[in-house]
CSV table of C-alpha atoms and ligand atoms in Angstrom, one decimal:
chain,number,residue,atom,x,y,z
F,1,UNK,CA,0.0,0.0,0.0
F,2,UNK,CA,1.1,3.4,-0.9
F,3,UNK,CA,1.2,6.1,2.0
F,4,UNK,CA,-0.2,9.7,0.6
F,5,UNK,CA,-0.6,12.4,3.1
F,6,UNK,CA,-4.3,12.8,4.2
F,7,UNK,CA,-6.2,15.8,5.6
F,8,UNK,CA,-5.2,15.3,8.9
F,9,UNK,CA,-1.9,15.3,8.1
F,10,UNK,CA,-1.7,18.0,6.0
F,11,UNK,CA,-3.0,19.7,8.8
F,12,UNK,CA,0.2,18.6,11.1
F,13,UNK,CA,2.5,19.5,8.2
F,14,UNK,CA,0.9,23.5,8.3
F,15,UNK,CA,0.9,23.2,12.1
F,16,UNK,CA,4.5,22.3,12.2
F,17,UNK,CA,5.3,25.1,9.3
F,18,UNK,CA,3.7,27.5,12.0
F,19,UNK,CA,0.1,27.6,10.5
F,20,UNK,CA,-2.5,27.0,13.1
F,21,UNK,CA,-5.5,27.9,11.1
F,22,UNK,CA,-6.7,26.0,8.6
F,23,UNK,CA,-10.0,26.2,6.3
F,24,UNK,CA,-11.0,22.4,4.0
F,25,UNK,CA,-13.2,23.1,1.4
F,26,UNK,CA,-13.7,21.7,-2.2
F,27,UNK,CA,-10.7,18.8,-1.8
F,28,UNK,CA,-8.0,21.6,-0.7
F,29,UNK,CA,-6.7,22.4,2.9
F,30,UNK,CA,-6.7,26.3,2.8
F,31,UNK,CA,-4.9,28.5,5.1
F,32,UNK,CA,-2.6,31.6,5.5
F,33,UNK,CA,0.7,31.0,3.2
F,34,UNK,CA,3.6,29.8,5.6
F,35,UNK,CA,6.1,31.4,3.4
F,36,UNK,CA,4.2,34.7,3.7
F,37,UNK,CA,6.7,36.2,6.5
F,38,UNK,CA,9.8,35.6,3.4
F,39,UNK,CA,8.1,35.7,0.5
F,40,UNK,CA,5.1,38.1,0.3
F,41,UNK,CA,6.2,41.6,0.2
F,42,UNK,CA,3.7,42.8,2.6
F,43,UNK,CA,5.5,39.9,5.1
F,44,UNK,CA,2.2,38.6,5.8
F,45,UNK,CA,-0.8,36.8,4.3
F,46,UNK,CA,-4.1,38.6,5.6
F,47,UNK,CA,-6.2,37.4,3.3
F,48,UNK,CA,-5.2,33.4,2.7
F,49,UNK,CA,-4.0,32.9,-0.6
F,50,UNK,CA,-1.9,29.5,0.4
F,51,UNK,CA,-3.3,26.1,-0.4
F,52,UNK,CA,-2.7,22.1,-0.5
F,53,UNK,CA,-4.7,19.5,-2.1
F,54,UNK,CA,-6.4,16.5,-0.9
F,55,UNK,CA,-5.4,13.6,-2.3
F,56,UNK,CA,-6.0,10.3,-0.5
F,57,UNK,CA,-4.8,8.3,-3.8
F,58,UNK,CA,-2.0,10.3,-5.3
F,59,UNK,CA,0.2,13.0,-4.2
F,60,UNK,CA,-0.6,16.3,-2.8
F,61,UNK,CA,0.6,19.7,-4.4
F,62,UNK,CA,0.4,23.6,-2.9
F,63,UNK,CA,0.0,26.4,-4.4
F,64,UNK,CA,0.1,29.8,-3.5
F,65,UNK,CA,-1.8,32.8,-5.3
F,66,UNK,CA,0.9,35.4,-4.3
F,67,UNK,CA,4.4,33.9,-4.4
F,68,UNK,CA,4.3,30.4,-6.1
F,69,UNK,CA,3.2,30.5,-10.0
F,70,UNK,CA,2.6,26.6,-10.2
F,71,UNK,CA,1.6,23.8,-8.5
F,72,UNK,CA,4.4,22.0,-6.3
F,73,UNK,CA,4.9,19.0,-4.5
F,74,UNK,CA,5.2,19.0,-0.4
F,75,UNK,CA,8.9,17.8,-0.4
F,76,UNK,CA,9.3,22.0,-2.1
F,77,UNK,CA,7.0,23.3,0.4
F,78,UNK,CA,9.6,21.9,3.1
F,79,UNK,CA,12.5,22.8,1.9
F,80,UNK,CA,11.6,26.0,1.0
F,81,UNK,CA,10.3,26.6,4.3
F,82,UNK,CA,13.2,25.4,5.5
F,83,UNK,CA,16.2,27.9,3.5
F,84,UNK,CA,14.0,30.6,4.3
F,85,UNK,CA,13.2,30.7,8.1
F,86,UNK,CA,16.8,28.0,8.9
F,87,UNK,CA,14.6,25.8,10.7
F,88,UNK,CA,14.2,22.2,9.4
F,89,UNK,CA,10.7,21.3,9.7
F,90,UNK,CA,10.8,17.7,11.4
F,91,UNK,CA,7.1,16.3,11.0
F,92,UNK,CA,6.2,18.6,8.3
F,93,UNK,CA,9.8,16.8,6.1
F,94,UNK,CA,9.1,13.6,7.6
F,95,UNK,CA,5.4,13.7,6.0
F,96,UNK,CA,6.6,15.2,3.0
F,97,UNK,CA,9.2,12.7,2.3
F,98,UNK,CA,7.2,9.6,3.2
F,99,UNK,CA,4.7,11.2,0.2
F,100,UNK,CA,7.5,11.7,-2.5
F,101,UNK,CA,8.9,8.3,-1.8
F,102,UNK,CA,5.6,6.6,-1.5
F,103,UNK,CA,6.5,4.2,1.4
F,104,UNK,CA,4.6,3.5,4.8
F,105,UNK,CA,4.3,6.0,6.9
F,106,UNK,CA,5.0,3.1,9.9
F,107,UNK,CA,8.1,1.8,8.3
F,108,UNK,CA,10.7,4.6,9.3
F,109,UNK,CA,13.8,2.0,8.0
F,110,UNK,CA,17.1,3.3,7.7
F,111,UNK,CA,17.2,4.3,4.3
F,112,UNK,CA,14.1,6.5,5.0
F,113,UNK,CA,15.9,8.1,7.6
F,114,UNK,CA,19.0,8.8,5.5
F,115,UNK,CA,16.8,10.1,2.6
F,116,UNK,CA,15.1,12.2,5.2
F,117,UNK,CA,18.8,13.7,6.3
F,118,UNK,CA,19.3,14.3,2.5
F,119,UNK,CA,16.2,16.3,1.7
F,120,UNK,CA,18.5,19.1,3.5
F,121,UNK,CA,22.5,18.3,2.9
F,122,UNK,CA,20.8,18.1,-1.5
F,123,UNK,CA,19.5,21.5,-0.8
F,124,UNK,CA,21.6,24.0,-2.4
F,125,UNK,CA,23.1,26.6,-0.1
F,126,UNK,CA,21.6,30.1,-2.1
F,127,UNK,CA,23.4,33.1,-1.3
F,128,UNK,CA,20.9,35.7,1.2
F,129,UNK,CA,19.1,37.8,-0.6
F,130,UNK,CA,16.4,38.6,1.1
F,131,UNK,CA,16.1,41.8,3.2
F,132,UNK,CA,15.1,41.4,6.9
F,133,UNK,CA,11.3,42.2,7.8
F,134,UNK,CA,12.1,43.8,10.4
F,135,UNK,CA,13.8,46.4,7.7
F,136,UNK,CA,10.9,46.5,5.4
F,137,UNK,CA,8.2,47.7,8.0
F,138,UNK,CA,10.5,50.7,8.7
F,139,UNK,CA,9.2,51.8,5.0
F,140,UNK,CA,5.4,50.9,4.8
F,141,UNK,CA,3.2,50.2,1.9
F,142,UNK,CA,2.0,53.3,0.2
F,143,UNK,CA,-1.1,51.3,0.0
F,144,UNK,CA,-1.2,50.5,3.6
F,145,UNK,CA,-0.2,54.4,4.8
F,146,UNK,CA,-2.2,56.0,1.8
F,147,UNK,CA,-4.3,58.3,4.1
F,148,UNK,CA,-1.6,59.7,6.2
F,149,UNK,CA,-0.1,63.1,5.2
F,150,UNK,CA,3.7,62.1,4.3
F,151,UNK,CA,1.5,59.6,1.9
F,152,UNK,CA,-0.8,62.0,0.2
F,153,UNK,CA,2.4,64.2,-0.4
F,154,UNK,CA,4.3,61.5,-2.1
F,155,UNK,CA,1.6,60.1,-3.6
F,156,UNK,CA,0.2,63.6,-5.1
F,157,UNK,CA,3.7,64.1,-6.4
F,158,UNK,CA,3.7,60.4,-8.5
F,159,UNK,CA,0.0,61.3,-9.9
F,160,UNK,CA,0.4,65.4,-10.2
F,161,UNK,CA,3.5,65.3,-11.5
F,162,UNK,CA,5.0,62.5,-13.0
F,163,UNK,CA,1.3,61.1,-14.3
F,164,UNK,CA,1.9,57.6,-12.8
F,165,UNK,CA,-1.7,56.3,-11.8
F,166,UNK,CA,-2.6,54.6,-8.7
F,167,UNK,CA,-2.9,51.9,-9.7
F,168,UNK,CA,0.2,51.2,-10.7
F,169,UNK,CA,1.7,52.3,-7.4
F,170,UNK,CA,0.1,49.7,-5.8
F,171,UNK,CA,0.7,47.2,-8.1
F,172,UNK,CA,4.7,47.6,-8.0
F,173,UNK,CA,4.1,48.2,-4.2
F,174,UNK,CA,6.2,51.5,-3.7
F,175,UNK,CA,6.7,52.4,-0.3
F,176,UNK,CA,7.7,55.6,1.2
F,177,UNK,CA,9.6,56.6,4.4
F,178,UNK,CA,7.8,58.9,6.7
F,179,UNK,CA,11.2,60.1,8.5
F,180,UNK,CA,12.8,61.2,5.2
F,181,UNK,CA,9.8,62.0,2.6
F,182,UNK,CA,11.8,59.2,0.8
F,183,UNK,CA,9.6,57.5,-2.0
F,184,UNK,CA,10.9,53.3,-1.5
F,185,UNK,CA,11.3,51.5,-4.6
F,186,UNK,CA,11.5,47.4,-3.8
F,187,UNK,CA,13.5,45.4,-5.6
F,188,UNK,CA,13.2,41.7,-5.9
F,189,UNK,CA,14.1,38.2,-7.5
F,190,UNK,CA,11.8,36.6,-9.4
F,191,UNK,CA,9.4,34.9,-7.0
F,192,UNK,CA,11.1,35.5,-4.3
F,193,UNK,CA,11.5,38.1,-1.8
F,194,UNK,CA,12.8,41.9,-1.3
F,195,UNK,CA,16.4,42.1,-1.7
F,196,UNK,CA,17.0,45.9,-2.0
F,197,UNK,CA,15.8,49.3,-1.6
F,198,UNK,CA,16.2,51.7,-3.9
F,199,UNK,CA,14.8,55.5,-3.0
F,200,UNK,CA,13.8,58.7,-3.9
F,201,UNK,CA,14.1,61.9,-2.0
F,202,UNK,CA,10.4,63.0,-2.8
F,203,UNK,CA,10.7,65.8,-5.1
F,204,UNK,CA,14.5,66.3,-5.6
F,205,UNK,CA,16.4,64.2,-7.8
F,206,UNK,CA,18.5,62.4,-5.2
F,207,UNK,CA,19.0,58.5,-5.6
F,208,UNK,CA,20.0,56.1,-3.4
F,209,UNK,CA,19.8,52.5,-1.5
F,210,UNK,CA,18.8,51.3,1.8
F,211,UNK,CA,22.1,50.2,3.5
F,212,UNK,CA,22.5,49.3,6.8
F,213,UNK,CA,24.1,53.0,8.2
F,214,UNK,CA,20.8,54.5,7.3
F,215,UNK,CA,18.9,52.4,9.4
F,216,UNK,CA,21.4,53.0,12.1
F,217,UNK,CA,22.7,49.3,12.1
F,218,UNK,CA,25.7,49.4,10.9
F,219,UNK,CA,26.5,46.0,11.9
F,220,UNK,CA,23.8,44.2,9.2
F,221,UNK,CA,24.9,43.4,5.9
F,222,UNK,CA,22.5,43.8,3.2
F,223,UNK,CA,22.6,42.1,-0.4
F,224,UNK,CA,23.6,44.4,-3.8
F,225,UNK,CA,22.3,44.4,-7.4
F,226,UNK,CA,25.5,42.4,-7.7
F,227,UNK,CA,24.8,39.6,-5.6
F,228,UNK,CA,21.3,39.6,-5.2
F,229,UNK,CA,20.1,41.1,-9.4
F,230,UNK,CA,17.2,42.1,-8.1
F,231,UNK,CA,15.4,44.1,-10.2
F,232,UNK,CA,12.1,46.7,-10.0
F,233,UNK,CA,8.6,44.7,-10.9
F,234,UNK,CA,10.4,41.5,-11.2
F,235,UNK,CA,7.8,39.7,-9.0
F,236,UNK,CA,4.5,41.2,-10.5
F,237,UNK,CA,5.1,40.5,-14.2
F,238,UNK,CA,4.4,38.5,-16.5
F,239,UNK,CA,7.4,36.8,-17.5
F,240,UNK,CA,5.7,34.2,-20.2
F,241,UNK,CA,5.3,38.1,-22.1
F,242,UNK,CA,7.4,40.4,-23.6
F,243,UNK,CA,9.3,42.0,-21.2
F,244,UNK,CA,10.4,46.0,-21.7
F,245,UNK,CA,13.4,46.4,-19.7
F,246,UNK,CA,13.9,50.5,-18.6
F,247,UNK,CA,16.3,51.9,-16.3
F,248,UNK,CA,14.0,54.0,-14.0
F,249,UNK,CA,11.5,53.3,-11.6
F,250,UNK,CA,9.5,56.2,-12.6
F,251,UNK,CA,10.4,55.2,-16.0
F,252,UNK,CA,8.8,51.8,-15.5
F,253,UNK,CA,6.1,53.3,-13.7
F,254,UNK,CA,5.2,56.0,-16.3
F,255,UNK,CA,4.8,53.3,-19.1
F,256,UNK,CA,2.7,50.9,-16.9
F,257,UNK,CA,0.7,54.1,-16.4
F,258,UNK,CA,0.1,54.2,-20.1
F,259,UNK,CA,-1.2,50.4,-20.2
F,260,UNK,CA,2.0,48.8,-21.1
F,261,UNK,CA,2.6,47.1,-17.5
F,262,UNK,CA,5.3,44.4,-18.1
F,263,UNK,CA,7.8,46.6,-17.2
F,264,UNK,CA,10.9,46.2,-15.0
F,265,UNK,CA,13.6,48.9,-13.9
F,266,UNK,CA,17.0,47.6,-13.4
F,267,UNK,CA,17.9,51.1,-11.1
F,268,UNK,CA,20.8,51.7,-13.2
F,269,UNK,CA,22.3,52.2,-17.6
F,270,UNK,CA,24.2,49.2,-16.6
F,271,UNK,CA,22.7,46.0,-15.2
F,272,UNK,CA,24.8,43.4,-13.2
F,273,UNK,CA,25.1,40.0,-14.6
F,274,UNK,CA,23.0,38.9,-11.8
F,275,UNK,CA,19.9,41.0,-12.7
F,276,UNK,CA,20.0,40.0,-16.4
F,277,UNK,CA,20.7,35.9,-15.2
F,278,UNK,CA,17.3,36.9,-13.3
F,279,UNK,CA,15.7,37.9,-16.2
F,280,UNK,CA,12.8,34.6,-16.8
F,281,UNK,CA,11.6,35.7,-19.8
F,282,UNK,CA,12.4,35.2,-23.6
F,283,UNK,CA,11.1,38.1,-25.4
F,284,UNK,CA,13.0,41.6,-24.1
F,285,UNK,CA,12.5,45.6,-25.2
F,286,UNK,CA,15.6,47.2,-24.5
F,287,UNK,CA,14.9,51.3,-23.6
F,288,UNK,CA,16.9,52.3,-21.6
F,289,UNK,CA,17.4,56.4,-21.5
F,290,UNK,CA,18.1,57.6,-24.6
F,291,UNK,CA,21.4,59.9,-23.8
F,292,UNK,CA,25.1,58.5,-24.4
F,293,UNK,CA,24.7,56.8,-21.3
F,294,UNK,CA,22.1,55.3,-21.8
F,295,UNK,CA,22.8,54.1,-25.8
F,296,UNK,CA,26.1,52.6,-23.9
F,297,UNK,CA,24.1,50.8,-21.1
F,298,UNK,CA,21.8,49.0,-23.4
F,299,UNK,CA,24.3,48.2,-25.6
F,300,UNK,CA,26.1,46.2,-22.8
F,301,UNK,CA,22.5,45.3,-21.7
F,302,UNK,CA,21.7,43.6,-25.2
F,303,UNK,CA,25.2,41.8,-25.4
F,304,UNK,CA,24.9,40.2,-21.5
F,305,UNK,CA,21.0,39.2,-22.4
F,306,UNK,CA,23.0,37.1,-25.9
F,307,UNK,CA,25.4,35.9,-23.5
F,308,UNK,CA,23.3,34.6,-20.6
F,309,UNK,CA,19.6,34.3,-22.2
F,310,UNK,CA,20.5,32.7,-25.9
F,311,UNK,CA,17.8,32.7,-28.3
F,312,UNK,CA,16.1,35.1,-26.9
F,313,UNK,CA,14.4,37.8,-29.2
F,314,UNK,CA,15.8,41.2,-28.5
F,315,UNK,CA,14.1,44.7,-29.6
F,316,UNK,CA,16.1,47.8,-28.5
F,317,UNK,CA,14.0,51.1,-28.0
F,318,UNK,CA,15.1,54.8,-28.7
F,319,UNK,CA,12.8,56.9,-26.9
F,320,UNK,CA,14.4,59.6,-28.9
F,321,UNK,CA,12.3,58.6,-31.8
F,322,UNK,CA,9.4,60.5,-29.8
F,323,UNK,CA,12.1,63.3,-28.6
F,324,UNK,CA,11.7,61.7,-25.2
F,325,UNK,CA,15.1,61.3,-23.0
F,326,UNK,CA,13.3,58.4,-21.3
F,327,UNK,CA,9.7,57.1,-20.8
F,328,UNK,CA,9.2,59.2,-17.6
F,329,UNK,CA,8.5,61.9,-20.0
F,330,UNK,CA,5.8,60.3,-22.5
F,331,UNK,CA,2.8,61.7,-23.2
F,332,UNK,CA,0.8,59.3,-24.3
F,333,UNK,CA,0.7,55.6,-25.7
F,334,UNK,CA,0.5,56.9,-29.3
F,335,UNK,CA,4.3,57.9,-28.8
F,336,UNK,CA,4.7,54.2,-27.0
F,337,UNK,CA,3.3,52.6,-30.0
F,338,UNK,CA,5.3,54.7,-32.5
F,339,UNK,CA,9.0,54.1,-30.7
F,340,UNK,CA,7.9,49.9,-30.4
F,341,UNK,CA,7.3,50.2,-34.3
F,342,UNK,CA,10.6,52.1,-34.9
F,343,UNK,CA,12.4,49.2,-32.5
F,344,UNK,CA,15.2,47.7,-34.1
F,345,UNK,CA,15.2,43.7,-33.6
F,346,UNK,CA,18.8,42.8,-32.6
V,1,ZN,ZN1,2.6,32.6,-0.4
């Protein structure tokens, strides 16, 4: 007889992954995501979006409607758990593995045991990448702080000014600072979570990243764009699209304001080999600024996506086309449409 997990043990899986509320319903145990503290960029799940089927016959799967695209199996949902909180799940991977393997649950043999010990020594040791929480809640959700002044200010700026609509604010999840009127731009790995912060001194051009001085602890370390390649929008697209690749937040969120949202910022005219490795799409449109610097940067942008993406179709943009020095000053999606049809395919 083959051992699948039941409901009841799903149940003791989530408890030992920290979830004590569950919800079963329509042949799926639902409940808040366990991964939500890591991997949502809120750090929380408030509304459950976190699910794992019921299937006394065959093996279960989870899914998650905010940080997993697909359906996985449980041995994942462990060992995912278990690189992101460093905690090894004991019931929760001795459940799971019994599953993948398919044997009793009662016959806990050697070689179970020794598979068990591998589920962690096979995991492979990613660099961090990820910022602390405790970091992120020290620049809130524009979304979640919308009605307070320093809000209104920052957030009449991005719509007054630089005609970015609310909705894509939320949707790329700025956040602001109230301490600094800074405007907090996150930056992430593909389905995975915050890795850096770039910001905005509202209303003056000044750029810079979150590092661990200016939250007065010195003694953290915090990942790069080197290390980590996280990039701006890279967990809200959708990578199985074309992709247009632009240098500037605003940028990005100016031409997501004009209806074309799969956009990501790479912060900089030159992106690190990480960011464009991070890159999970196959279809790219190159436009970065259209200055010297800019020409340069998506040169070297173009040549890294050849070396480390190859096959992929490349268009590069000149927002000069439009007399624009970069999509933060469009006017419309008439000039969008005319610098895409003026694109040359590299
Ligand atoms: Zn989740």
């Amino acid at each position: 007889m083959k051992f699948y997990v039941r409901q009841s043990e799903i149940v003791r899986l989530l408890s030992d992954l920290g979830v004590s509320s569950v919800n079963v319903r329509d042949g799926w145990v639902s409940s808040c995501c366990p991964l939500a503290k890591y991997t949502h960029v809120s750090g929380s799940d408030k509304h459950p979006s976190f699910g794992i089927s019921i299937n006394d016959d065959g093996t279960s799967v989870w899914k998650c409607f905010t940080c997993s695209n697909d359906s996985r199996n449980l041995i994942n949902l462990v060992e995912t758990y278990a690189h992101l909180s460093g905690r090894k799940p004991l019931i929760a991977g001795r459940l799971a593995l019994n599953e993948a393997d398919q044997a009793p649950p009662w016959d806990v043999s050697e070689p179970i045991l020794s598979a068990y010990k591998d589920v962690w020594s096979s995991s492979v040791k990613k660099p961090e990448v990820a910022l602390p929480y405790e970091i992120l809640s020290l620049f809130p959700l524009l979304n979640d702080v919308k009605d307070e002044d320093y809000a209104t200010d920052i957030i009449d700026y991005l719509t007054d000014e630089r005609m970015i609509s609310l909705d894509q604010i939320f949707r790329y999840k700025v956040r602001a600072s109230k301490a600094d009127d800074l405007i907090v731009f996150p930056f992430t790995v593909p389905h995975r979570e915050i890795s850096v912060l770039r910001v905005r001194k509202s209303r003056t051009k000044s750029l810079f990243t979150i590092n661990p001085e200016y939250v007065g602890q010195p003694w953290l370390r915090f990942p790069n764009l080197s290390e980590s390649g996280a990039i701006f929008g890279a967990d809200i697209i959708d990578w199985s699209k074309p992709v247009f690749i632009v240098e500037g937040e605003l940028d990005a969120l100016r031409l997501a304001s004009l209806g074309n949202d799969n956009v990501v910022a790479i912060g900089t005219n030159t992106p690190t080999d990480m960011q464009i490795k991070n890159l999970c799409g196959f279809h790219f449109f190159v436009g970065l600024d259209s200055d010297k610097a800019g020409k340069e940067g998506a040169q070297k942008t173009i040549g890294k996506i050849r070396k480390f993406i190859p096959g992929s179709i490349v268009v590069n943009l000149d927002w000069g086309v439009v007399n624009c020095k970069d999509p933060g000053d469009l006017l419309n999606c008439e000039q969008v449409e005319r610098v895409v049809s003026a694109g040359r395919v590299i």
